[in-house]
């Protein structure tokens, strides 16, 4: 991996605030606002689980990545539309999803207005009476600064630690 | 002793709710169903080369499937014949042999015990190595799909699939074969293994309601069903059940399913272009179904959707839990661009973060877990839709329910379920070959 340059302190704080704001927006179910104001049109949003392989096995030709999410803007738009439909009974009564973001590292990206952001996340999701689910994953993000000076998510690669989905599904904002 | 007759009423289309809950019924299922039906293992596309292997389950038994030097495939229980530790801890890979992590007994690709550390010094001549190979399981393939069976008296896989092959061939053979993409996604659901199997085998009824929001958001040919605004019109589809309980529901010309826009157009074009090829390769009658959306299960726990292109195994883990293996399935000859689009659509709909997958699992879990109540568990399940409308399908030899929505394949699934649970052995099941349709057709 090529060496990345950390950003200045003010930018680090700015990025941190944006990430916190994003999770709050999603927690408050402001899906459309999130998509319209915080997400770039050329977004790539992926969540990948890894198949268990022996370290020394380099002969097997099969893919190792197990995608759980592989979305573009249109796909995210459909997911938002699902929630907006007023018919989504699986989140009625509402689920509660709380993100914890830590180990934040912010680097200068390929262009002056792009940032590469690493973080560790733990998300606790509650639904129905008895279902409490915890998910642990890393996120590699690219955020881009627009002409209006605002940061928007351009790419997110979620690196999921669990091999099997213990909490039912990954159908929540990761 | 489980009173099997009290569990399923075929003529009236009812089942006892206990089948989703009771421990003793589950034990009987492991013995009589998972112990002697063909269970999906893997596909040629996952273990193409000599030494390639994949680890999976047959019922609750962990199984290692290995491509042999002569190109054939063998499967073994994934435990060591010394003290019983797991032999292979990876999920898939390529190997020249398998060495147990505990004391280092080493097995060949063919499962034979090849070497034992310090054999001469510590065992002398005691060890009969040729009797200590990994325990082998019978395997057979149909069009590249490998299944395993614990019962040596079971019919060949092709005969177990039987007349149902007529419908399998449409997509397994029609345009030159099908393949699975990538390693399986794996998830745990707290439901009985039959709840998703019955849903996939024959539940077009829930699509417009359970998935109302997803359908409305996604568009595509299935989108019109959103919120039960429309019933599929007369003659829009069929449901099928077959000798050994496999079943399928087909919604005509809904192949691109939930793909809309450019991707939907690309899928629709593919189906239209290939329909004549299917007619040529198979038959006009089969080509008529090609390009439709299929929801289906191969008895007991292997389900697939053709059009939304998911292929699943519901591995049982006790009566109240399953582990789901999910693959994307594509036609081999689809252009890469279409395969990619199909894969994205599958992930969005029936993957581990799938919009429709999440809808379904909520129903399946409550159908199971409410049965902890002693008053709830004594109730019955109803599958009477379309009762009396079925007839023999002259084209395929199966039983057909002539409407898109109905519960014909539910009734056929549970007819077979009862037959397996009751029968002493496969000879007893074979004896019913000439009369399995009678009860379903009420004759
Ligand atoms: S248990 Fe495998 S070598 Fe002893
Ligand atoms: Fe469904």
Coordinates of C-alpha atoms and ligand atoms in Angstrom, one line a residue:
Chain A
X1 CA 0.0 0.0 0.0
X2 CA 1.4 3.4 -0.9
X3 CA 2.1 5.8 1.9
X4 CA -0.7 8.3 2.6
X5 CA -0.3 11.7 4.1
X6 CA -2.3 12.6 7.2
X7 CA -4.4 15.7 7.0
X8 CA -4.2 18.9 9.1
X9 CA -5.9 18.8 12.5
X10 CA -8.8 21.1 11.4
X11 CA -9.6 18.8 8.5
X12 CA -9.5 15.8 10.8
X13 CA -12.0 17.4 13.1
X14 CA -14.2 18.5 10.1
X15 CA -14.2 14.9 8.8
X16 CA -15.0 13.5 12.2
X17 CA -18.0 15.9 12.6
X18 CA -19.3 14.9 9.1
X19 CA -19.1 11.2 9.9
X20 CA -20.9 11.8 13.2
X21 CA -23.5 13.9 11.5
X22 CA -24.0 11.1 8.9
X23 CA -24.7 8.5 11.5
X24 CA -27.1 10.7 13.3
X25 CA -29.0 11.5 10.1
X26 CA -29.3 7.8 9.4
X27 CA -30.3 7.0 12.9
X28 CA -33.0 9.6 12.6
X29 CA -34.2 8.0 9.4
X30 CA -33.5 11.0 7.3
X31 CA -32.7 8.7 4.4
X32 CA -33.5 11.0 1.5
X33 CA -31.7 13.9 3.0
X34 CA -28.6 11.7 3.5
X35 CA -28.7 10.5 -0.1
X36 CA -29.3 14.0 -1.6
X37 CA -26.9 16.0 0.5
X38 CA -24.1 13.6 1.6
X39 CA -23.7 11.1 -1.2
X40 CA -22.0 11.6 -4.6
X41 CA -23.8 10.5 -7.7
X42 CA -21.0 8.2 -8.7
X43 CA -21.0 6.5 -5.3
X44 CA -19.8 2.9 -4.9
X45 CA -21.1 1.4 -1.6
X46 CA -19.9 -2.1 -0.9
X47 CA -19.8 -4.4 2.1
X48 CA -17.6 -7.5 1.8
X49 CA -17.3 -10.6 3.9
X50 CA -14.2 -12.8 3.4
X51 CA -14.3 -16.5 2.9
X52 CA -12.0 -18.5 5.2
X53 CA -9.0 -19.7 3.3
X54 CA -5.7 -21.3 4.4
X55 CA -2.9 -18.6 4.4
X56 CA -0.6 -20.6 2.1
X57 CA -3.3 -21.6 -0.4
X58 CA -2.5 -19.6 -3.6
X59 CA -3.6 -22.3 -6.0
X60 CA -7.4 -22.0 -5.6
X61 CA -8.9 -19.9 -8.3
X62 CA -12.3 -19.1 -6.7
X63 CA -13.2 -15.6 -5.5
X64 CA -12.6 -14.9 -1.8
X65 CA -14.8 -11.9 -1.5
X66 CA -18.4 -12.5 -0.4
X67 CA -20.3 -9.3 -1.2
X68 CA -23.2 -8.4 1.1
X69 CA -23.8 -5.0 -0.5
X70 CA -22.7 -3.7 -3.9
X71 CA -24.7 -0.6 -4.6
X72 CA -24.5 2.5 -6.9
X73 CA -26.6 5.6 -6.4
X74 CA -29.6 4.2 -8.2
X75 CA -29.5 1.1 -5.9
X76 CA -29.3 3.3 -2.8
X77 CA -32.1 5.4 -4.1
X78 CA -34.3 2.2 -4.3
X79 CA -33.5 1.3 -0.8
X80 CA -34.4 4.8 0.3
X81 CA -37.6 4.6 -1.7
X82 CA -38.4 1.3 0.1
X83 CA -38.3 3.1 3.4
X84 CA -40.2 6.1 2.1
X85 CA -43.0 3.9 0.7
X86 CA -45.0 3.9 3.9
X87 CA -45.4 0.1 3.4
X88 CA -42.2 -1.2 5.0
X89 CA -43.7 -3.3 7.8
X90 CA -40.3 -4.8 8.9
X91 CA -39.3 -1.4 10.3
X92 CA -42.7 -0.7 11.7
X93 CA -42.5 -0.3 14.7
X94 CA -39.2 1.4 14.0
X95 CA -35.8 -0.2 14.4
X96 CA -33.2 1.6 16.4
X97 CA -29.7 1.7 15.0
X98 CA -26.7 3.3 16.8
X99 CA -23.3 3.6 15.3
X100 CA -20.0 3.9 17.1
X101 CA -17.1 5.1 15.0
X102 CA -13.6 5.0 16.3
X103 CA -9.9 4.5 15.2
X104 CA -10.4 7.3 12.8
X105 CA -7.6 8.1 10.4
X106 CA -7.9 10.8 7.7
X107 CA -5.5 11.1 4.8
X108 CA -5.1 13.3 1.8
X109 CA -6.6 11.5 -1.2
X110 CA -5.5 11.3 -4.9
X111 CA -6.7 14.9 -5.6
X112 CA -6.6 17.9 -3.2
X113 CA -10.3 17.7 -2.6
X114 CA -10.4 14.0 -1.8
X115 CA -9.9 12.4 1.6
X116 CA -9.2 8.7 2.4
X117 CA -10.8 7.8 5.7
X118 CA -10.3 4.7 7.7
X119 CA -12.4 3.8 10.7
X120 CA -13.6 1.0 12.9
X121 CA -17.3 0.7 13.5
X122 CA -19.5 -1.1 15.9
X123 CA -23.2 -0.9 15.3
X124 CA -26.0 -2.0 17.6
X125 CA -29.3 -2.6 16.1
X126 CA -32.5 -3.2 18.0
X127 CA -35.8 -4.3 16.5
X128 CA -39.0 -6.0 17.7
X129 CA -38.9 -6.7 21.4
X130 CA -36.0 -9.2 21.7
X131 CA -33.7 -8.7 18.8
X132 CA -30.5 -6.9 19.7
X133 CA -27.8 -7.3 17.1
X134 CA -24.2 -6.1 17.1
X135 CA -22.0 -5.8 14.0
X136 CA -18.3 -5.1 13.9
X137 CA -16.6 -3.9 10.8
X138 CA -14.1 -1.5 9.3
X139 CA -14.8 1.2 6.8
X140 CA -12.5 2.6 4.1
X141 CA -14.2 5.7 2.8
X142 CA -13.4 8.3 0.2
X143 CA -15.1 11.7 0.7
X144 CA -14.9 14.4 -1.8
X145 CA -15.2 18.2 -1.3
X146 CA -17.6 19.8 -3.8
X147 CA -17.6 23.3 -5.3
X148 CA -19.9 24.3 -2.4
X149 CA -17.1 23.3 0.1
X150 CA -19.2 20.4 1.5
X151 CA -17.9 16.9 1.9
X152 CA -19.7 14.1 0.2
X153 CA -19.3 10.3 0.3
X154 CA -17.8 9.0 -3.0
X155 CA -16.9 5.5 -2.0
X156 CA -17.4 3.2 1.0
X157 CA -15.8 -0.2 1.4
X158 CA -17.2 -2.0 4.4
X159 CA -14.9 -4.8 5.6
X160 CA -17.1 -7.1 7.7
X161 CA -15.4 -9.2 10.3
X162 CA -18.0 -11.9 10.9
X163 CA -18.0 -14.7 8.4
X164 CA -21.6 -15.4 8.8
X165 CA -24.3 -12.9 9.4
X166 CA -25.3 -13.5 13.0
X167 CA -27.7 -10.6 13.2
X168 CA -30.2 -11.8 10.6
X169 CA -29.0 -9.5 7.7
X170 CA -26.9 -6.5 6.8
X171 CA -29.9 -4.6 5.7
X172 CA -29.3 -1.5 7.8
X173 CA -26.9 1.5 7.1
X174 CA -23.4 0.0 7.6
Chain B
X1 CA -43.0 -42.0 19.0
X2 CA -44.1 -39.3 16.6
X3 CA -47.5 -40.0 15.1
X4 CA -46.7 -39.0 11.5
X5 CA -50.2 -39.2 10.2
X6 CA -51.4 -36.6 12.7
X7 CA -48.9 -34.1 11.2
X8 CA -50.1 -33.8 7.6
X9 CA -53.5 -33.9 6.1
X10 CA -52.9 -34.0 2.4
X11 CA -56.5 -34.1 1.2
X12 CA -57.5 -31.0 3.2
X13 CA -54.2 -29.2 2.8
X14 CA -53.3 -28.8 6.4
X15 CA -50.3 -29.4 8.6
X16 CA -49.8 -29.4 12.4
X17 CA -47.9 -26.4 13.7
X18 CA -45.7 -28.8 15.7
X19 CA -43.7 -29.6 12.6
X20 CA -42.0 -26.2 13.1
X21 CA -41.2 -26.7 16.7
X22 CA -41.0 -30.2 18.2
X23 CA -37.6 -31.7 19.0
X24 CA -38.7 -35.3 18.4
X25 CA -40.1 -34.4 15.0
X26 CA -36.8 -32.8 14.1
X27 CA -34.8 -35.9 15.2
X28 CA -37.1 -37.9 12.9
X29 CA -36.5 -35.5 10.1
X30 CA -32.7 -35.8 10.5
X31 CA -33.0 -39.5 10.2
X32 CA -35.7 -40.0 7.6
X33 CA -35.3 -36.9 5.4
X34 CA -31.7 -35.6 5.8
X35 CA -30.5 -39.2 6.2
X36 CA -31.8 -40.4 2.9
X37 CA -32.7 -37.5 0.5
X38 CA -30.3 -35.9 -1.9
X39 CA -28.8 -32.8 -0.3
X40 CA -27.1 -30.0 -2.3
X41 CA -23.3 -29.8 -1.8
X42 CA -21.6 -27.7 -4.4
X43 CA -21.3 -26.9 -8.1
X44 CA -18.7 -27.7 -10.7
X45 CA -17.9 -24.0 -11.0
X46 CA -16.7 -23.9 -7.4
X47 CA -14.4 -26.9 -7.5
X48 CA -13.2 -26.9 -11.1
X49 CA -9.6 -28.2 -10.6
X50 CA -8.0 -31.3 -9.2
X51 CA -7.6 -30.8 -5.5
X52 CA -10.2 -28.1 -5.2
X53 CA -12.5 -28.6 -2.2
X54 CA -15.4 -26.9 -0.4
X55 CA -16.8 -27.6 3.1
X56 CA -20.5 -27.6 3.6
X57 CA -23.3 -29.5 5.5
X58 CA -25.6 -32.3 4.9
X59 CA -28.3 -31.8 7.5
X60 CA -26.1 -31.1 10.6
X61 CA -23.2 -33.2 9.4
X62 CA -20.1 -31.3 8.1
X63 CA -18.9 -32.5 4.8
X64 CA -15.8 -32.0 2.7
X65 CA -16.3 -32.2 -1.1
X66 CA -13.2 -32.8 -3.2
X67 CA -12.3 -32.8 -6.9
X68 CA -10.4 -36.0 -7.5
X69 CA -7.4 -36.6 -9.8
X70 CA -9.6 -38.3 -12.4
X71 CA -12.0 -35.4 -12.5
X72 CA -14.7 -37.1 -10.4
X73 CA -15.9 -35.7 -7.1
X74 CA -15.9 -37.4 -3.7
X75 CA -17.3 -36.2 -0.3
X76 CA -16.3 -37.1 3.2
X77 CA -17.5 -36.4 6.7
X78 CA -15.1 -33.6 7.8
X79 CA -13.7 -35.4 10.9
X80 CA -10.6 -37.3 11.6
X81 CA -10.9 -41.0 12.2
X82 CA -8.3 -40.9 15.0
X83 CA -9.9 -38.8 17.8
X84 CA -12.5 -36.9 15.8
X85 CA -11.1 -33.4 15.3
X86 CA -12.1 -31.4 12.3
X87 CA -9.8 -32.2 9.3
X88 CA -10.2 -29.0 7.2
X89 CA -10.7 -25.6 8.8
X90 CA -10.9 -23.6 5.7
X91 CA -14.2 -23.2 3.8
X92 CA -12.7 -23.8 0.3
X93 CA -9.4 -24.1 -1.4
X94 CA -7.0 -26.3 -3.3
X95 CA -4.9 -29.0 -1.6
X96 CA -2.8 -32.1 -2.3
X97 CA -4.2 -33.7 0.8
X98 CA -5.6 -33.0 4.2
X99 CA -3.7 -33.1 7.5
X100 CA -5.5 -33.2 10.8
X101 CA -4.5 -30.4 13.2
X102 CA -4.6 -32.6 16.3
X103 CA -1.9 -35.3 15.8
X104 CA -1.2 -34.9 12.2
X105 CA -2.8 -37.9 10.5
X106 CA -2.7 -37.1 6.8
X107 CA -5.4 -38.0 4.3
X108 CA -5.2 -38.1 0.5
X109 CA -7.6 -36.3 -1.8
X110 CA -9.5 -39.6 -2.0
X111 CA -9.9 -39.7 1.8
X112 CA -7.5 -42.5 2.4
X113 CA -5.2 -42.4 5.4
X114 CA -1.8 -41.9 3.9
X115 CA 0.5 -41.2 6.8
X116 CA 0.5 -41.2 10.6
X117 CA 3.4 -39.4 12.4
X118 CA 5.9 -42.0 13.9
X119 CA 3.6 -44.8 12.9
X120 CA 6.2 -47.6 13.2
X121 CA 7.5 -46.3 16.6
X122 CA 4.2 -45.6 18.3
X123 CA 1.8 -48.1 16.7
X124 CA 4.0 -51.0 15.6
X125 CA 1.7 -53.1 13.3
X126 CA -1.5 -52.3 15.2
X127 CA -3.0 -49.7 12.9
X128 CA -5.1 -50.9 9.9
X129 CA -4.6 -47.8 7.8
X130 CA -6.7 -49.0 4.9
X131 CA -9.7 -49.1 7.2
X132 CA -9.2 -45.6 8.6
X133 CA -9.8 -43.4 5.7
X134 CA -12.2 -40.5 6.0
X135 CA -15.9 -41.6 5.9
X136 CA -17.1 -41.3 2.4
X137 CA -20.6 -40.0 1.4
X138 CA -22.3 -41.0 -1.8
X139 CA -22.4 -38.1 -4.4
X140 CA -23.9 -37.6 -7.8
X141 CA -24.3 -34.6 -10.1
X142 CA -27.0 -33.3 -12.3
X143 CA -25.8 -30.8 -14.9
X144 CA -22.9 -29.8 -12.7
X145 CA -24.9 -29.5 -9.5
X146 CA -23.5 -32.0 -6.9
X147 CA -25.7 -33.6 -4.3
X148 CA -24.8 -36.0 -1.5
X149 CA -26.9 -38.9 0.0
X150 CA -26.3 -40.9 3.2
X151 CA -28.5 -43.8 1.9
X152 CA -27.0 -46.3 -0.5
X153 CA -30.5 -47.6 -1.3
X154 CA -31.7 -44.2 -2.4
X155 CA -32.5 -43.9 -6.2
X156 CA -30.0 -42.2 -8.4
X157 CA -30.1 -38.4 -8.3
X158 CA -31.6 -38.2 -11.8
X159 CA -34.4 -40.5 -10.7
X160 CA -34.9 -38.6 -7.4
X161 CA -35.3 -35.4 -9.5
X162 CA -37.5 -37.5 -11.8
X163 CA -40.1 -35.7 -13.9
X164 CA -39.2 -32.4 -12.1
X165 CA -36.1 -32.4 -14.4
X166 CA -38.4 -31.2 -17.1
X167 CA -38.5 -27.8 -15.3
X168 CA -34.9 -27.9 -14.1
X169 CA -33.6 -28.4 -17.6
X170 CA -35.2 -25.1 -18.8
X171 CA -32.5 -23.2 -17.0
X172 CA -29.9 -25.8 -16.2
X173 CA -29.7 -26.9 -19.8
X174 CA -31.8 -24.5 -22.0
X175 CA -29.1 -22.0 -23.0
X176 CA -26.0 -24.2 -22.3
X177 CA -26.0 -24.5 -18.5
X178 CA -26.0 -22.6 -15.3
X179 CA -23.3 -21.8 -12.7
X180 CA -23.0 -20.4 -9.2
X181 CA -20.9 -17.3 -8.6
X182 CA -18.5 -16.9 -5.8
X183 CA -18.4 -18.4 -2.3
X184 CA -21.7 -18.6 -0.5
X185 CA -22.9 -15.8 1.8
X186 CA -23.8 -17.3 5.2
X187 CA -26.4 -16.2 7.7
X188 CA -28.2 -17.6 10.7
X189 CA -31.9 -17.3 11.0
X190 CA -34.0 -18.3 13.9
X191 CA -36.6 -20.3 12.0
X192 CA -37.4 -23.9 11.2
X193 CA -35.9 -25.1 8.0
X194 CA -39.2 -25.8 6.4
X195 CA -40.5 -22.2 6.6
X196 CA -38.2 -20.8 3.9
X197 CA -38.4 -24.1 1.8
X198 CA -42.2 -23.9 1.6
X199 CA -42.1 -20.2 0.9
X200 CA -39.8 -20.6 -2.0
X201 CA -41.5 -23.7 -3.3
X202 CA -44.9 -22.2 -3.8
X203 CA -45.7 -18.9 -2.3
X204 CA -46.5 -16.4 -5.0
X205 CA -49.3 -15.2 -2.7
X206 CA -47.1 -13.3 -0.3
X207 CA -45.1 -11.5 -3.0
X208 CA -47.4 -8.5 -3.4
X209 CA -48.0 -8.1 0.3
X210 CA -44.9 -9.1 2.3
X211 CA -42.7 -7.4 -0.3
X212 CA -45.0 -4.5 -1.1
X213 CA -42.5 -1.7 -0.2
X214 CA -39.6 -3.4 -2.0
X215 CA -41.6 -4.0 -5.2
X216 CA -42.9 -0.5 -5.2
X217 CA -39.4 0.9 -4.9
X218 CA -37.8 -1.4 -7.5
X219 CA -40.1 -1.6 -10.5
X220 CA -39.5 -4.3 -13.0
X221 CA -42.0 -7.0 -14.1
X222 CA -42.8 -8.1 -10.5
X223 CA -43.2 -4.5 -9.4
X224 CA -46.9 -4.3 -10.5
X225 CA -47.8 -6.7 -7.7
X226 CA -46.8 -4.2 -5.0
X227 CA -49.4 -3.8 -2.2
X228 CA -51.7 -6.4 -3.7
X229 CA -53.0 -3.7 -6.2
X230 CA -53.2 -6.4 -8.9
X231 CA -53.6 -10.1 -8.9
X232 CA -51.6 -11.8 -11.7
X233 CA -54.2 -12.2 -14.4
X234 CA -55.8 -15.5 -15.4
X235 CA -53.3 -17.8 -17.1
X236 CA -50.3 -15.7 -15.8
X237 CA -48.6 -18.7 -14.4
X238 CA -48.6 -22.2 -13.0
X239 CA -47.5 -24.2 -9.9
X240 CA -46.0 -27.6 -10.0
X241 CA -45.4 -30.4 -7.6
X242 CA -43.6 -33.6 -8.3
X243 CA -43.0 -37.2 -7.1
X244 CA -40.4 -36.5 -4.5
X245 CA -41.8 -33.2 -3.2
X246 CA -39.8 -30.8 -5.4
X247 CA -41.9 -27.9 -6.7
X248 CA -41.9 -24.7 -8.6
X249 CA -44.2 -21.7 -9.3
X250 CA -43.8 -19.8 -12.5
X251 CA -44.9 -16.4 -13.4
X252 CA -44.8 -16.1 -17.2
X253 CA -42.6 -13.5 -18.8
X254 CA -41.5 -12.0 -15.5
X255 CA -37.9 -13.1 -16.0
X256 CA -36.2 -9.7 -15.4
X257 CA -38.2 -9.7 -12.2
X258 CA -36.9 -6.8 -10.2
X259 CA -34.4 -5.4 -12.7
X260 CA -35.6 -2.2 -14.2
X261 CA -34.2 0.5 -16.5
X262 CA -31.2 -0.5 -18.7
X263 CA -30.5 -3.6 -16.7
X264 CA -34.0 -4.8 -17.0
X265 CA -33.9 -4.2 -20.7
X266 CA -30.7 -6.1 -21.0
X267 CA -32.2 -9.1 -19.2
X268 CA -35.4 -9.0 -21.2
X269 CA -33.4 -8.9 -24.4
X270 CA -31.4 -12.0 -23.3
X271 CA -34.6 -14.0 -22.5
X272 CA -36.2 -13.0 -25.8
X273 CA -33.2 -13.9 -27.9
X274 CA -32.7 -17.2 -26.2
X275 CA -36.3 -18.5 -26.1
X276 CA -36.0 -20.0 -29.6
X277 CA -32.7 -21.7 -28.7
X278 CA -34.4 -23.3 -25.7
X279 CA -37.2 -24.5 -28.0
X280 CA -34.6 -26.1 -30.3
X281 CA -32.4 -27.6 -27.6
X282 CA -35.3 -28.8 -25.4
X283 CA -38.9 -28.4 -26.6
X284 CA -41.5 -25.8 -27.5
X285 CA -43.4 -26.7 -24.4
X286 CA -40.4 -25.9 -22.2
X287 CA -39.4 -22.8 -24.1
X288 CA -42.9 -21.4 -23.2
X289 CA -41.7 -21.2 -19.6
X290 CA -38.3 -19.9 -20.3
X291 CA -38.1 -16.2 -19.5
X292 CA -40.6 -16.5 -16.7
X293 CA -39.8 -16.0 -13.0
X294 CA -39.4 -19.3 -11.1
X295 CA -39.7 -19.8 -7.4
X296 CA -38.8 -23.3 -6.4
X297 CA -37.4 -25.8 -3.9
X298 CA -35.7 -29.1 -4.5
X299 CA -36.8 -31.4 -1.6
X300 CA -35.8 -31.0 1.2
X301 CA -33.9 -27.8 1.7
X302 CA -32.5 -26.4 -1.6
X303 CA -34.4 -23.4 -3.0
X304 CA -33.8 -21.2 -6.0
X305 CA -35.4 -18.2 -7.8
X306 CA -34.8 -18.0 -11.5
X307 CA -35.2 -14.3 -12.6
X308 CA -34.1 -13.0 -9.2
X309 CA -31.3 -15.5 -9.6
X310 CA -30.6 -16.7 -6.1
X311 CA -29.7 -20.3 -5.1
X312 CA -29.9 -21.2 -1.5
X313 CA -29.6 -24.1 1.0
X314 CA -31.3 -23.9 4.3
X315 CA -29.1 -26.0 6.6
X316 CA -31.0 -27.1 9.7
X317 CA -29.4 -26.3 13.1
X318 CA -32.0 -27.7 15.5
X319 CA -35.7 -27.3 15.0
X320 CA -35.6 -23.5 15.5
X321 CA -32.6 -22.3 13.6
X322 CA -31.0 -22.6 10.1
X323 CA -27.8 -21.5 8.5
X324 CA -28.5 -20.1 5.0
X325 CA -26.0 -20.5 2.2
X326 CA -26.7 -18.0 -0.6
X327 CA -25.2 -17.9 -4.1
X328 CA -25.9 -15.9 -7.2
X329 CA -26.8 -18.2 -10.1
X330 CA -26.4 -17.3 -13.8
X331 CA -26.7 -18.8 -17.2
X332 CA -23.1 -19.7 -18.3
X333 CA -23.5 -18.0 -21.7
X334 CA -24.8 -14.7 -20.4
X335 CA -22.5 -11.9 -21.4
X336 CA -20.3 -10.7 -18.4
X337 CA -22.1 -7.4 -18.3
X338 CA -25.4 -9.2 -17.7
X339 CA -24.0 -11.6 -15.2
X340 CA -22.7 -8.5 -13.2
X341 CA -26.1 -6.9 -13.4
X342 CA -27.8 -10.1 -12.3
X343 CA -25.5 -10.4 -9.4
X344 CA -26.1 -6.8 -8.2
X345 CA -29.8 -7.4 -8.5
X346 CA -29.6 -10.6 -6.5
X347 CA -27.6 -8.9 -3.8
X348 CA -30.1 -6.1 -3.6
X349 CA -33.1 -8.5 -3.4
X350 CA -32.1 -11.9 -1.9
X351 CA -28.5 -11.4 -0.6
X352 CA -27.6 -11.0 3.0
X353 CA -28.5 -7.3 2.9
X354 CA -31.3 -8.0 0.4
X355 CA -34.4 -6.0 0.6
X356 CA -36.8 -8.9 0.1
X357 CA -34.7 -11.4 2.0
X358 CA -35.1 -9.2 5.1
X359 CA -38.9 -9.1 4.6
X360 CA -39.1 -12.9 4.4
X361 CA -37.0 -13.7 7.4
X362 CA -39.2 -11.8 9.8
X363 CA -42.2 -13.9 8.8
X364 CA -40.2 -17.2 9.0
X365 CA -38.9 -16.4 12.5
X366 CA -42.3 -15.6 13.9
X367 CA -43.9 -18.6 12.3
X368 CA -41.4 -20.7 14.2
X369 CA -40.9 -19.0 17.5
X370 CA -44.5 -18.3 18.5
X371 CA -44.8 -22.1 18.8
X372 CA -43.1 -22.0 22.2
X373 CA -46.6 -21.3 23.5
X374 CA -48.3 -24.6 24.4
X375 CA -51.6 -23.3 23.1
X376 CA -50.2 -21.9 19.8
X377 CA -48.2 -25.0 19.0
X378 CA -51.3 -27.2 19.0
X379 CA -52.8 -25.2 16.1
X380 CA -52.9 -26.1 12.4
X381 CA -51.4 -24.5 9.3
X382 CA -53.6 -23.9 6.3
X383 CA -52.6 -24.5 2.6
X384 CA -55.9 -24.9 0.9
X385 CA -55.6 -22.3 -1.9
X386 CA -56.5 -23.9 -5.2
X387 CA -57.5 -27.2 -3.6
X388 CA -59.2 -29.3 -6.2
X389 CA -58.0 -27.3 -9.2
X390 CA -54.9 -29.5 -9.9
X391 CA -54.5 -32.0 -12.6
X392 CA -51.8 -34.1 -14.2
X393 CA -49.6 -32.2 -16.5
X394 CA -49.4 -34.1 -19.7
X395 CA -46.3 -32.3 -20.9
X396 CA -44.1 -32.9 -17.8
X397 CA -45.7 -35.8 -15.9
X398 CA -46.0 -33.7 -12.7
X399 CA -49.1 -32.3 -11.0
X400 CA -50.0 -28.8 -12.1
X401 CA -52.0 -26.1 -10.5
X402 CA -53.2 -23.9 -13.4
X403 CA -52.8 -20.5 -11.7
X404 CA -50.0 -18.1 -10.8
X405 CA -51.1 -18.0 -7.2
X406 CA -52.1 -21.2 -5.2
X407 CA -50.8 -23.7 -2.7
X408 CA -50.4 -26.8 -4.9
X409 CA -46.6 -27.1 -4.3
X410 CA -47.1 -26.7 -0.6
X411 CA -49.5 -29.6 -0.5
X412 CA -47.1 -31.7 -2.7
X413 CA -44.2 -30.8 -0.5
X414 CA -45.9 -31.9 2.7
X415 CA -47.3 -35.0 1.0
X416 CA -43.7 -36.1 0.3
X417 CA -42.6 -34.9 3.8
X418 CA -45.1 -37.3 5.4
X419 CA -44.2 -40.1 3.0
X420 CA -40.5 -39.9 4.0
X421 CA -41.2 -39.6 7.7
X422 CA -43.4 -42.7 7.6
X423 CA -41.4 -45.0 5.3
X424 CA -39.1 -47.6 6.8
X425 CA -36.8 -47.4 3.8
X426 CA -36.5 -46.5 0.1
X427 CA -38.1 -49.7 -1.0
X428 CA -41.3 -48.7 0.8
X429 CA -41.1 -45.2 -0.9
X430 CA -40.5 -46.8 -4.3
X431 CA -43.6 -48.9 -3.8
X432 CA -45.7 -45.7 -3.9
X433 CA -44.3 -44.6 -7.3
X434 CA -47.5 -45.5 -9.1
X435 CA -49.9 -43.9 -6.7
X436 CA -48.4 -40.7 -5.3
X437 CA -50.7 -38.5 -7.2
X438 CA -53.9 -40.1 -6.0
X439 CA -54.3 -38.2 -2.7
X440 CA -53.3 -34.8 -4.1
X441 CA -55.8 -35.2 -6.9
X442 CA -58.4 -36.7 -4.5
X443 CA -59.0 -39.8 -6.6
Ligands
LIG1 S1 -7.6 -36.5 16.0 FE1 -6.8 -36.3 14.0 S2 -4.8 -36.9 14.2 FE2 -5.6 -37.3 16.2
LIG2 FE1 -40.5 -13.6 -0.2

